[in-house]
Amino acid sequence: MAGKRLILMGPPGGGKGTQAKRLQDKYQIVQLSTGDMIRAAIKAGTSAGQQAKADVNAGKLVSDELVIAMIADRIDQPDCKSGFIFDGFPRTIPQAEALDRLLASKGLKLDAVIEVRVPDGKLIERISGRSTCAKCGEGYHDTFKRPKKDGVCDVCGGTEFTRRADDKAETVKTRLEAYHGQTAPLLPHYEKQGLLRVVDGDRNMDVISADLERVLGL
Ligand code: AMP
């Protein structure tokens, strides 16, 4: 697994972030989530964050230039030397093409692109119940993953939970449209390169993890 370069694709709320984190923890390969990077930039008030904020809150994609610059910087960091998992990137054809060029310029190749497939009907419920421990970042869900003791994080004992501003039902609709209109067209791009693998994401998280490992030959 070390040295692998992967892309996890799938609709918002489809579980790719959870699966990327699990792969990171189990195989020490770094998760690169452009959504996390952009939320951190917004929180820190950087100029990239200020540019991105209105689009993120509206559920729209931010500009390709901004995201590509973030990734170009990030993959030069030492922790990326032993591979990485893109989570939420690329999301448009220009981003995928920029990534192809960026990797080629460094003599690197992708090993696989995994589509975590979930029907739209399931996503609104999944997303609207999400929350995160403000202290350690552990993810929870009102229906599918409640803390053992209500209001207390299982991992760190934190008692403050946050919900993403863009997880509101009306914003999720825009995010889904962006996925189908701008991101799903990347699937044939990677299929042509022989890199695409599909995993059924409409199942229990542990079953999906096992299937992912099987598909990746781990
Ligand atoms: P995520 O956490 O992946 O659901 O991303 C949250 C939001 O960040 C998205 O709805 C977009 O507004 C923005 N975003 C994240 N990744 C990208 C990307 N690769 N291209 C454009 N916008 C992105």
Coordinates of C-alpha atoms and ligand atoms in Angstrom, one line a residue:
M1 CA 0.0 0.0 0.0
A2 CA 2.8 2.4 0.8
G3 CA 3.6 4.5 -2.3
K4 CA 0.1 4.2 -3.7
R5 CA -1.6 7.2 -5.3
L6 CA -5.3 7.0 -5.2
I7 CA -8.4 9.0 -5.9
L8 CA -11.6 8.4 -4.0
M9 CA -14.6 9.7 -6.0
G10 CA -18.3 9.8 -5.1
P11 CA -21.2 12.0 -4.3
P12 CA -21.3 14.3 -1.3
G13 CA -22.2 12.3 1.8
G14 CA -21.3 9.1 0.0
G15 CA -18.7 8.2 2.7
K16 CA -15.5 8.8 0.7
G17 CA -14.1 11.0 3.6
T18 CA -14.6 8.3 6.1
Q19 CA -13.1 5.6 3.9
A20 CA -10.1 7.9 3.0
K21 CA -9.5 8.4 6.8
R22 CA -9.6 4.7 7.4
L23 CA -7.1 4.0 4.7
Q24 CA -4.9 6.7 6.0
D25 CA -4.9 5.4 9.6
K26 CA -4.4 1.7 8.6
Y27 CA -1.9 2.1 5.8
Q28 CA -0.1 5.4 6.7
I29 CA -1.0 7.0 3.4
V30 CA -2.0 10.6 3.7
Q31 CA -5.6 11.8 2.9
L32 CA -5.7 15.0 0.8
S33 CA -9.2 16.4 1.2
T34 CA -9.6 19.7 -0.7
G35 CA -12.9 20.2 1.2
D36 CA -10.9 20.1 4.5
M37 CA -8.2 22.4 3.1
I38 CA -10.8 24.9 2.0
R39 CA -12.6 24.8 5.3
A40 CA -9.3 25.4 7.1
A41 CA -8.5 28.3 4.8
I42 CA -11.9 29.9 5.4
K43 CA -11.5 29.5 9.2
A44 CA -8.0 31.0 9.0
G45 CA -9.3 33.9 6.9
T46 CA -6.6 33.5 4.2
S47 CA -7.1 35.1 0.8
A48 CA -7.9 31.7 -0.7
G49 CA -10.5 31.2 2.1
Q50 CA -12.1 34.5 1.5
Q51 CA -12.4 33.8 -2.2
A52 CA -13.9 30.3 -1.6
K53 CA -16.4 31.1 1.2
A54 CA -19.4 32.2 -0.7
D55 CA -19.2 29.3 -3.2
V56 CA -18.8 26.7 -0.5
N57 CA -21.7 28.0 1.6
A58 CA -23.9 28.0 -1.6
G59 CA -22.9 24.4 -2.3
K60 CA -21.1 25.4 -5.5
L61 CA -17.6 24.3 -6.6
V62 CA -14.8 26.9 -6.0
S63 CA -12.6 27.9 -8.9
D64 CA -10.3 25.3 -10.5
E65 CA -7.3 27.6 -10.2
L66 CA -7.7 27.9 -6.5
V67 CA -8.0 24.2 -5.9
I68 CA -5.2 23.2 -8.3
A69 CA -2.8 25.7 -6.7
M70 CA -3.6 24.2 -3.3
I71 CA -3.0 20.6 -4.5
A72 CA 0.2 21.5 -6.4
D73 CA 1.6 23.0 -3.1
R74 CA 0.4 20.1 -1.0
I75 CA 1.8 17.2 -2.9
D76 CA 5.3 18.7 -2.7
Q77 CA 5.2 18.2 1.1
P78 CA 7.4 15.4 2.5
D79 CA 4.4 13.4 3.9
C80 CA 3.2 12.9 0.3
K81 CA 6.4 11.1 -0.7
S82 CA 5.0 7.7 0.3
G83 CA 1.7 8.1 -1.6
F84 CA -1.6 9.9 -1.1
I85 CA -5.4 9.6 -1.3
F86 CA -7.3 12.4 -3.0
D87 CA -10.7 12.9 -1.4
G88 CA -12.9 15.3 -3.2
F89 CA -10.3 16.2 -5.9
P90 CA -10.4 16.3 -8.9
R91 CA -14.0 17.5 -9.3
T92 CA -13.9 18.9 -12.8
I93 CA -12.4 17.9 -16.2
P94 CA -9.9 20.9 -16.0
Q95 CA -8.8 19.7 -12.5
A96 CA -8.3 16.2 -13.7
E97 CA -6.3 17.4 -16.7
A98 CA -4.2 19.7 -14.5
L99 CA -3.6 16.7 -12.1
D100 CA -2.5 14.5 -15.1
R101 CA 0.0 17.2 -16.1
L102 CA 1.2 17.8 -12.5
L103 CA 1.9 14.1 -11.9
A104 CA 3.5 13.6 -15.3
S105 CA 5.9 16.5 -14.6
K106 CA 7.0 14.7 -11.5
G107 CA 7.2 11.3 -13.1
L108 CA 4.4 10.0 -10.9
K109 CA 1.3 7.9 -11.9
L110 CA -2.0 7.2 -10.3
D111 CA -2.6 3.6 -9.1
A112 CA -6.4 3.6 -9.0
V113 CA -9.5 5.7 -9.0
I114 CA -12.3 4.3 -6.8
E115 CA -15.9 5.4 -7.3
V116 CA -17.9 4.9 -4.1
R117 CA -21.4 4.7 -5.6
V118 CA -24.5 5.7 -3.6
P119 CA -28.0 6.4 -5.0
D120 CA -29.0 10.1 -4.6
G121 CA -32.1 9.2 -2.6
K122 CA -29.9 8.0 0.3
L123 CA -27.6 11.0 0.4
I124 CA -29.8 13.8 1.8
E125 CA -30.6 11.7 4.9
R126 CA -26.9 10.7 5.3
I127 CA -25.7 14.3 5.0
S128 CA -28.3 16.1 7.1
G129 CA -27.6 14.0 10.1
R130 CA -23.8 14.6 10.2
S131 CA -21.9 16.2 13.0
T132 CA -18.3 16.4 14.1
C133 CA -16.6 16.6 17.5
A134 CA -15.3 20.2 17.7
K135 CA -12.3 19.0 19.7
C136 CA -10.9 15.9 17.8
G137 CA -12.8 15.9 14.6
E138 CA -14.5 12.5 15.0
G139 CA -17.5 12.2 12.8
Y140 CA -21.0 11.2 14.0
H141 CA -24.5 10.7 12.6
D142 CA -27.9 11.3 14.3
T143 CA -29.2 8.0 13.0
F144 CA -26.3 5.8 12.0
K145 CA -23.5 6.6 14.4
R146 CA -24.5 8.2 17.7
P147 CA -21.9 8.6 20.5
K148 CA -22.2 5.9 23.2
K149 CA -23.2 8.6 25.7
D150 CA -25.4 11.3 24.2
G151 CA -23.5 14.6 23.8
V152 CA -20.1 13.2 24.6
C153 CA -17.5 12.2 22.1
D154 CA -16.4 8.5 22.3
V155 CA -12.9 9.4 21.3
C156 CA -11.9 12.4 23.3
G157 CA -14.8 13.1 25.7
G158 CA -15.5 16.5 24.0
T159 CA -19.0 17.9 24.4
E160 CA -19.2 20.4 21.6
F161 CA -20.3 19.2 18.2
T162 CA -20.4 21.2 14.9
R163 CA -22.4 20.8 11.7
R164 CA -21.1 21.9 8.4
A165 CA -22.7 25.1 7.0
D166 CA -23.2 23.4 3.6
D167 CA -24.9 20.3 5.0
K168 CA -28.3 21.9 5.0
A169 CA -30.9 20.1 2.7
E170 CA -31.2 23.0 0.2
T171 CA -27.4 23.3 -0.2
V172 CA -27.0 19.5 -0.5
K173 CA -29.2 19.7 -3.6
T174 CA -26.8 22.2 -5.3
R175 CA -23.9 20.0 -4.3
L176 CA -25.5 17.0 -5.8
E177 CA -26.1 18.9 -9.0
A178 CA -22.4 19.9 -9.1
Y179 CA -21.5 16.3 -8.6
H180 CA -23.6 15.0 -11.5
G181 CA -23.0 17.9 -13.8
Q182 CA -19.3 18.5 -13.3
T183 CA -17.6 15.6 -11.4
A184 CA -19.3 12.4 -12.7
P185 CA -18.0 13.2 -16.2
L186 CA -14.6 12.4 -14.8
L187 CA -15.5 8.7 -14.5
P188 CA -15.1 7.9 -18.2
H189 CA -11.8 9.9 -18.2
Y190 CA -10.4 7.5 -15.7
E191 CA -12.1 4.4 -17.1
K192 CA -10.3 5.1 -20.4
Q193 CA -7.0 5.1 -18.5
G194 CA -8.0 1.7 -17.1
L195 CA -7.9 3.1 -13.5
L196 CA -11.5 3.0 -12.5
R197 CA -12.8 0.6 -9.8
V198 CA -16.4 0.8 -8.5
V199 CA -17.4 0.0 -4.9
D200 CA -21.0 -0.1 -3.7
G201 CA -21.2 2.6 -1.0
D202 CA -24.8 1.9 0.0
R203 CA -23.8 -0.5 2.7
N204 CA -22.4 -0.6 6.2
M205 CA -19.1 1.3 6.6
D206 CA -17.1 -1.8 7.6
V207 CA -18.3 -3.8 4.6
I208 CA -17.4 -0.9 2.3
S209 CA -13.9 -0.7 3.9
A210 CA -13.4 -4.5 3.3
D211 CA -14.5 -4.2 -0.3
L212 CA -12.2 -1.2 -0.9
E213 CA -9.2 -3.2 0.4
R214 CA -10.2 -6.1 -1.8
V215 CA -10.5 -3.9 -4.9
L216 CA -7.1 -2.3 -4.1
G217 CA -5.6 -5.7 -3.6
L218 CA -4.5 -4.9 0.0
Ligands
AMP1 P1 -16.3 18.4 0.5 O1 -15.8 18.5 1.9 O2 -15.4 17.5 -0.4 O3 -17.7 18.0 0.4 O4 -16.2 19.9 -0.1 C1 -16.9 20.9 0.4 C2 -17.0 22.1 -0.6 O5 -15.7 22.6 -0.8 C3 -17.6 21.8 -1.9 O6 -19.0 21.8 -2.0 C4 -16.9 22.9 -2.8 O7 -17.6 24.1 -2.5 C5 -15.5 23.0 -2.2 N1 -14.6 22.0 -2.8 C6 -13.9 21.0 -2.3 N2 -13.2 20.3 -3.1 C7 -13.3 21.0 -4.3 C8 -12.8 20.8 -5.6 N3 -11.9 19.8 -5.9 N4 -13.1 21.7 -6.6 C9 -14.0 22.7 -6.3 N5 -14.6 23.0 -5.1 C10 -14.2 22.1 -4.1

